[in-house]
């Protein structure tokens, strides 16, 4: 299974946003959506600010495929749903740490959106 390089992990983790392009059910690409991304070890994760109502997330969950752009990295990814509470606890902390400067109005919905956590796996 492909893995992220150290350079890719560092560049994406340092960027404030990631552009996600997910596939619609008919296989066409949705427009890019800026989303927040956090790193946990050698993995990258995203969540939907709008929770399960997020259009990009619903499309990503249906296809489990997408394309990302962030920090100069362009990559096709497989999107893996994450329900593990220990991982989600670490990601809550990662979101608060990385994005806390934006305030609770933005960070709290990301922490509350645990059910939308997706791990980005490079293809």
mmCIF file of the C-alpha atoms, coordinates in Angstrom:
data_MODEL
# 
_entry.id   MODEL 
# 
loop_
_atom_site.group_PDB 
_atom_site.id 
_atom_site.type_symbol 
_atom_site.label_atom_id 
_atom_site.label_alt_id 
_atom_site.label_comp_id 
_atom_site.label_asym_id 
_atom_site.label_entity_id 
_atom_site.label_seq_id 
_atom_site.pdbx_PDB_ins_code 
_atom_site.Cartn_x 
_atom_site.Cartn_y 
_atom_site.Cartn_z 
_atom_site.occupancy 
_atom_site.B_iso_or_equiv 
_atom_site.pdbx_formal_charge 
_atom_site.auth_seq_id 
_atom_site.auth_comp_id 
_atom_site.auth_asym_id 
_atom_site.auth_atom_id 
_atom_site.pdbx_PDB_model_num 
ATOM 1   C CA . UNK A 1 1   ? 0.000   0.000  0.000   1.00 0.00 ? 1   UNK A CA 1 
ATOM 2   C CA . UNK A 1 2   ? 1.412   3.435  -0.894  1.00 0.00 ? 2   UNK A CA 1 
ATOM 3   C CA . UNK A 1 3   ? 2.433   5.740  1.937   1.00 0.00 ? 3   UNK A CA 1 
ATOM 4   C CA . UNK A 1 4   ? 3.103   9.446  2.308   1.00 0.00 ? 4   UNK A CA 1 
ATOM 5   C CA . UNK A 1 5   ? 6.698   10.622 2.057   1.00 0.00 ? 5   UNK A CA 1 
ATOM 6   C CA . UNK A 1 6   ? 8.059   12.681 4.960   1.00 0.00 ? 6   UNK A CA 1 
ATOM 7   C CA . UNK A 1 7   ? 8.167   15.711 2.654   1.00 0.00 ? 7   UNK A CA 1 
ATOM 8   C CA . UNK A 1 8   ? 4.521   15.283 1.619   1.00 0.00 ? 8   UNK A CA 1 
ATOM 9   C CA . UNK A 1 9   ? 3.391   14.828 5.233   1.00 0.00 ? 9   UNK A CA 1 
ATOM 10  C CA . UNK A 1 10  ? 5.283   17.907 6.384   1.00 0.00 ? 10  UNK A CA 1 
ATOM 11  C CA . UNK A 1 11  ? 4.124   20.122 3.522   1.00 0.00 ? 11  UNK A CA 1 
ATOM 12  C CA . UNK A 1 12  ? 0.470   19.156 3.850   1.00 0.00 ? 12  UNK A CA 1 
ATOM 13  C CA . UNK A 1 13  ? 0.489   19.306 7.668   1.00 0.00 ? 13  UNK A CA 1 
ATOM 14  C CA . UNK A 1 14  ? 1.983   22.828 7.625   1.00 0.00 ? 14  UNK A CA 1 
ATOM 15  C CA . UNK A 1 15  ? -0.613  24.158 5.182   1.00 0.00 ? 15  UNK A CA 1 
ATOM 16  C CA . UNK A 1 16  ? -3.720  25.757 6.667   1.00 0.00 ? 16  UNK A CA 1 
ATOM 17  C CA . UNK A 1 17  ? -5.998  24.258 4.056   1.00 0.00 ? 17  UNK A CA 1 
ATOM 18  C CA . UNK A 1 18  ? -6.268  21.368 1.702   1.00 0.00 ? 18  UNK A CA 1 
ATOM 19  C CA . UNK A 1 19  ? -8.325  21.459 -1.491  1.00 0.00 ? 19  UNK A CA 1 
ATOM 20  C CA . UNK A 1 20  ? -10.457 18.350 -1.781  1.00 0.00 ? 20  UNK A CA 1 
ATOM 21  C CA . UNK A 1 21  ? -11.943 17.236 -5.066  1.00 0.00 ? 21  UNK A CA 1 
ATOM 22  C CA . UNK A 1 22  ? -14.312 14.327 -4.560  1.00 0.00 ? 22  UNK A CA 1 
ATOM 23  C CA . UNK A 1 23  ? -16.147 12.222 -7.115  1.00 0.00 ? 23  UNK A CA 1 
ATOM 24  C CA . UNK A 1 24  ? -19.869 12.330 -7.634  1.00 0.00 ? 24  UNK A CA 1 
ATOM 25  C CA . UNK A 1 25  ? -21.768 9.051  -7.904  1.00 0.00 ? 25  UNK A CA 1 
ATOM 26  C CA . UNK A 1 26  ? -21.720 9.378  -11.694 1.00 0.00 ? 26  UNK A CA 1 
ATOM 27  C CA . UNK A 1 27  ? -17.899 9.558  -11.653 1.00 0.00 ? 27  UNK A CA 1 
ATOM 28  C CA . UNK A 1 28  ? -17.598 13.261 -12.489 1.00 0.00 ? 28  UNK A CA 1 
ATOM 29  C CA . UNK A 1 29  ? -15.447 15.522 -10.347 1.00 0.00 ? 29  UNK A CA 1 
ATOM 30  C CA . UNK A 1 30  ? -16.934 18.015 -7.923  1.00 0.00 ? 30  UNK A CA 1 
ATOM 31  C CA . UNK A 1 31  ? -15.325 21.441 -7.681  1.00 0.00 ? 31  UNK A CA 1 
ATOM 32  C CA . UNK A 1 32  ? -12.453 21.827 -5.201  1.00 0.00 ? 32  UNK A CA 1 
ATOM 33  C CA . UNK A 1 33  ? -13.481 22.559 -1.619  1.00 0.00 ? 33  UNK A CA 1 
ATOM 34  C CA . UNK A 1 34  ? -11.039 24.090 0.898   1.00 0.00 ? 34  UNK A CA 1 
ATOM 35  C CA . UNK A 1 35  ? -10.983 22.059 4.109   1.00 0.00 ? 35  UNK A CA 1 
ATOM 36  C CA . UNK A 1 36  ? -8.787  21.755 7.164   1.00 0.00 ? 36  UNK A CA 1 
ATOM 37  C CA . UNK A 1 37  ? -6.347  18.875 7.464   1.00 0.00 ? 37  UNK A CA 1 
ATOM 38  C CA . UNK A 1 38  ? -4.504  17.489 10.483  1.00 0.00 ? 38  UNK A CA 1 
ATOM 39  C CA . UNK A 1 39  ? -1.689  15.017 10.885  1.00 0.00 ? 39  UNK A CA 1 
ATOM 40  C CA . UNK A 1 40  ? -1.473  12.166 13.379  1.00 0.00 ? 40  UNK A CA 1 
ATOM 41  C CA . UNK A 1 41  ? 1.804   10.286 13.079  1.00 0.00 ? 41  UNK A CA 1 
ATOM 42  C CA . UNK A 1 42  ? 2.251   9.269  9.458   1.00 0.00 ? 42  UNK A CA 1 
ATOM 43  C CA . UNK A 1 43  ? -1.412  9.776  8.559   1.00 0.00 ? 43  UNK A CA 1 
ATOM 44  C CA . UNK A 1 44  ? -3.494  12.737 7.407   1.00 0.00 ? 44  UNK A CA 1 
ATOM 45  C CA . UNK A 1 45  ? -7.137  13.291 8.314   1.00 0.00 ? 45  UNK A CA 1 
ATOM 46  C CA . UNK A 1 46  ? -10.002 15.557 7.313   1.00 0.00 ? 46  UNK A CA 1 
ATOM 47  C CA . UNK A 1 47  ? -13.495 16.243 8.643   1.00 0.00 ? 47  UNK A CA 1 
ATOM 48  C CA . UNK A 1 48  ? -16.525 18.039 7.317   1.00 0.00 ? 48  UNK A CA 1 
ATOM 49  C CA . UNK A 1 49  ? -17.229 21.435 8.934   1.00 0.00 ? 49  UNK A CA 1 
ATOM 50  C CA . UNK A 1 50  ? -20.901 20.969 8.031   1.00 0.00 ? 50  UNK A CA 1 
ATOM 51  C CA . UNK A 1 51  ? -20.937 17.460 9.456   1.00 0.00 ? 51  UNK A CA 1 
ATOM 52  C CA . UNK A 1 52  ? -22.812 14.843 7.477   1.00 0.00 ? 52  UNK A CA 1 
ATOM 53  C CA . UNK A 1 53  ? -24.570 17.619 5.513   1.00 0.00 ? 53  UNK A CA 1 
ATOM 54  C CA . UNK A 1 54  ? -21.306 18.584 3.759   1.00 0.00 ? 54  UNK A CA 1 
ATOM 55  C CA . UNK A 1 55  ? -21.671 17.905 0.037   1.00 0.00 ? 55  UNK A CA 1 
ATOM 56  C CA . UNK A 1 56  ? -18.004 17.075 -0.533  1.00 0.00 ? 56  UNK A CA 1 
ATOM 57  C CA . UNK A 1 57  ? -18.106 14.645 2.404   1.00 0.00 ? 57  UNK A CA 1 
ATOM 58  C CA . UNK A 1 58  ? -21.219 12.823 1.175   1.00 0.00 ? 58  UNK A CA 1 
ATOM 59  C CA . UNK A 1 59  ? -19.617 12.406 -2.257  1.00 0.00 ? 59  UNK A CA 1 
ATOM 60  C CA . UNK A 1 60  ? -16.310 11.321 -0.731  1.00 0.00 ? 60  UNK A CA 1 
ATOM 61  C CA . UNK A 1 61  ? -18.028 8.799  1.523   1.00 0.00 ? 61  UNK A CA 1 
ATOM 62  C CA . UNK A 1 62  ? -19.959 7.334  -1.396  1.00 0.00 ? 62  UNK A CA 1 
ATOM 63  C CA . UNK A 1 63  ? -16.941 6.959  -3.702  1.00 0.00 ? 63  UNK A CA 1 
ATOM 64  C CA . UNK A 1 64  ? -14.087 6.679  -1.174  1.00 0.00 ? 64  UNK A CA 1 
ATOM 65  C CA . UNK A 1 65  ? -11.938 8.416  -3.789  1.00 0.00 ? 65  UNK A CA 1 
ATOM 66  C CA . UNK A 1 66  ? -10.705 11.951 -4.215  1.00 0.00 ? 66  UNK A CA 1 
ATOM 67  C CA . UNK A 1 67  ? -7.901  14.232 -5.229  1.00 0.00 ? 67  UNK A CA 1 
ATOM 68  C CA . UNK A 1 68  ? -6.111  16.656 -2.923  1.00 0.00 ? 68  UNK A CA 1 
ATOM 69  C CA . UNK A 1 69  ? -3.938  19.711 -3.379  1.00 0.00 ? 69  UNK A CA 1 
ATOM 70  C CA . UNK A 1 70  ? -2.072  21.185 -0.447  1.00 0.00 ? 70  UNK A CA 1 
ATOM 71  C CA . UNK A 1 71  ? 1.357   22.633 0.220   1.00 0.00 ? 71  UNK A CA 1 
ATOM 72  C CA . UNK A 1 72  ? 2.361   22.017 -3.390  1.00 0.00 ? 72  UNK A CA 1 
ATOM 73  C CA . UNK A 1 73  ? 1.397   18.336 -3.158  1.00 0.00 ? 73  UNK A CA 1 
ATOM 74  C CA . UNK A 1 74  ? -1.096  16.957 -5.698  1.00 0.00 ? 74  UNK A CA 1 
ATOM 75  C CA . UNK A 1 75  ? -2.299  13.437 -4.990  1.00 0.00 ? 75  UNK A CA 1 
ATOM 76  C CA . UNK A 1 76  ? -5.095  10.995 -5.700  1.00 0.00 ? 76  UNK A CA 1 
ATOM 77  C CA . UNK A 1 77  ? -6.315  9.525  -2.431  1.00 0.00 ? 77  UNK A CA 1 
ATOM 78  C CA . UNK A 1 78  ? -8.497  6.804  -1.034  1.00 0.00 ? 78  UNK A CA 1 
ATOM 79  C CA . UNK A 1 79  ? -10.748 8.090  1.744   1.00 0.00 ? 79  UNK A CA 1 
ATOM 80  C CA . UNK A 1 80  ? -11.106 5.714  4.685   1.00 0.00 ? 80  UNK A CA 1 
ATOM 81  C CA . UNK A 1 81  ? -13.774 6.270  7.333   1.00 0.00 ? 81  UNK A CA 1 
ATOM 82  C CA . UNK A 1 82  ? -12.432 6.402  10.893  1.00 0.00 ? 82  UNK A CA 1 
ATOM 83  C CA . UNK A 1 83  ? -14.640 5.539  13.859  1.00 0.00 ? 83  UNK A CA 1 
ATOM 84  C CA . UNK A 1 84  ? -11.908 4.702  16.389  1.00 0.00 ? 84  UNK A CA 1 
ATOM 85  C CA . UNK A 1 85  ? -12.441 6.864  19.482  1.00 0.00 ? 85  UNK A CA 1 
ATOM 86  C CA . UNK A 1 86  ? -8.759  6.968  20.464  1.00 0.00 ? 86  UNK A CA 1 
ATOM 87  C CA . UNK A 1 87  ? -7.765  8.248  17.041  1.00 0.00 ? 87  UNK A CA 1 
ATOM 88  C CA . UNK A 1 88  ? -10.609 10.760 17.092  1.00 0.00 ? 88  UNK A CA 1 
ATOM 89  C CA . UNK A 1 89  ? -9.542  11.977 20.549  1.00 0.00 ? 89  UNK A CA 1 
ATOM 90  C CA . UNK A 1 90  ? -6.043  12.683 19.189  1.00 0.00 ? 90  UNK A CA 1 
ATOM 91  C CA . UNK A 1 91  ? -7.537  14.409 16.153  1.00 0.00 ? 91  UNK A CA 1 
ATOM 92  C CA . UNK A 1 92  ? -9.733  16.617 18.358  1.00 0.00 ? 92  UNK A CA 1 
ATOM 93  C CA . UNK A 1 93  ? -6.542  17.790 20.060  1.00 0.00 ? 93  UNK A CA 1 
ATOM 94  C CA . UNK A 1 94  ? -4.793  18.233 16.715  1.00 0.00 ? 94  UNK A CA 1 
ATOM 95  C CA . UNK A 1 95  ? -7.644  20.422 15.397  1.00 0.00 ? 95  UNK A CA 1 
ATOM 96  C CA . UNK A 1 96  ? -7.656  22.539 18.567  1.00 0.00 ? 96  UNK A CA 1 
ATOM 97  C CA . UNK A 1 97  ? -3.880  22.937 18.469  1.00 0.00 ? 97  UNK A CA 1 
ATOM 98  C CA . UNK A 1 98  ? -3.499  23.709 14.774  1.00 0.00 ? 98  UNK A CA 1 
ATOM 99  C CA . UNK A 1 99  ? -6.610  25.848 14.272  1.00 0.00 ? 99  UNK A CA 1 
ATOM 100 C CA . UNK A 1 100 ? -7.310  27.256 17.745  1.00 0.00 ? 100 UNK A CA 1 
ATOM 101 C CA . UNK A 1 101 ? -6.273  30.725 16.596  1.00 0.00 ? 101 UNK A CA 1 
ATOM 102 C CA . UNK A 1 102 ? -9.487  30.859 14.517  1.00 0.00 ? 102 UNK A CA 1 
ATOM 103 C CA . UNK A 1 103 ? -11.666 30.543 17.626  1.00 0.00 ? 103 UNK A CA 1 
ATOM 104 C CA . UNK A 1 104 ? -14.368 28.224 18.842  1.00 0.00 ? 104 UNK A CA 1 
ATOM 105 C CA . UNK A 1 105 ? -16.891 29.233 16.179  1.00 0.00 ? 105 UNK A CA 1 
ATOM 106 C CA . UNK A 1 106 ? -14.713 27.388 13.657  1.00 0.00 ? 106 UNK A CA 1 
ATOM 107 C CA . UNK A 1 107 ? -12.902 24.791 15.746  1.00 0.00 ? 107 UNK A CA 1 
ATOM 108 C CA . UNK A 1 108 ? -15.856 23.483 17.768  1.00 0.00 ? 108 UNK A CA 1 
ATOM 109 C CA . UNK A 1 109 ? -17.812 22.282 14.692  1.00 0.00 ? 109 UNK A CA 1 
ATOM 110 C CA . UNK A 1 110 ? -14.699 20.402 13.527  1.00 0.00 ? 110 UNK A CA 1 
ATOM 111 C CA . UNK A 1 111 ? -14.343 18.686 16.886  1.00 0.00 ? 111 UNK A CA 1 
ATOM 112 C CA . UNK A 1 112 ? -18.067 17.902 16.930  1.00 0.00 ? 112 UNK A CA 1 
ATOM 113 C CA . UNK A 1 113 ? -17.846 16.368 13.427  1.00 0.00 ? 113 UNK A CA 1 
ATOM 114 C CA . UNK A 1 114 ? -16.036 13.223 14.592  1.00 0.00 ? 114 UNK A CA 1 
ATOM 115 C CA . UNK A 1 115 ? -18.457 11.027 12.653  1.00 0.00 ? 115 UNK A CA 1 
ATOM 116 C CA . UNK A 1 116 ? -17.131 12.523 9.395   1.00 0.00 ? 116 UNK A CA 1 
ATOM 117 C CA . UNK A 1 117 ? -13.453 11.714 10.003  1.00 0.00 ? 117 UNK A CA 1 
ATOM 118 C CA . UNK A 1 118 ? -11.692 10.417 6.901   1.00 0.00 ? 118 UNK A CA 1 
ATOM 119 C CA . UNK A 1 119 ? -8.088  9.233  6.645   1.00 0.00 ? 119 UNK A CA 1 
ATOM 120 C CA . UNK A 1 120 ? -6.329  10.193 3.426   1.00 0.00 ? 120 UNK A CA 1 
ATOM 121 C CA . UNK A 1 121 ? -4.424  7.276  1.895   1.00 0.00 ? 121 UNK A CA 1 
ATOM 122 C CA . UNK A 1 122 ? -2.276  8.113  -1.151  1.00 0.00 ? 122 UNK A CA 1 
ATOM 123 C CA . UNK A 1 123 ? -2.840  6.151  -4.358  1.00 0.00 ? 123 UNK A CA 1 
# 
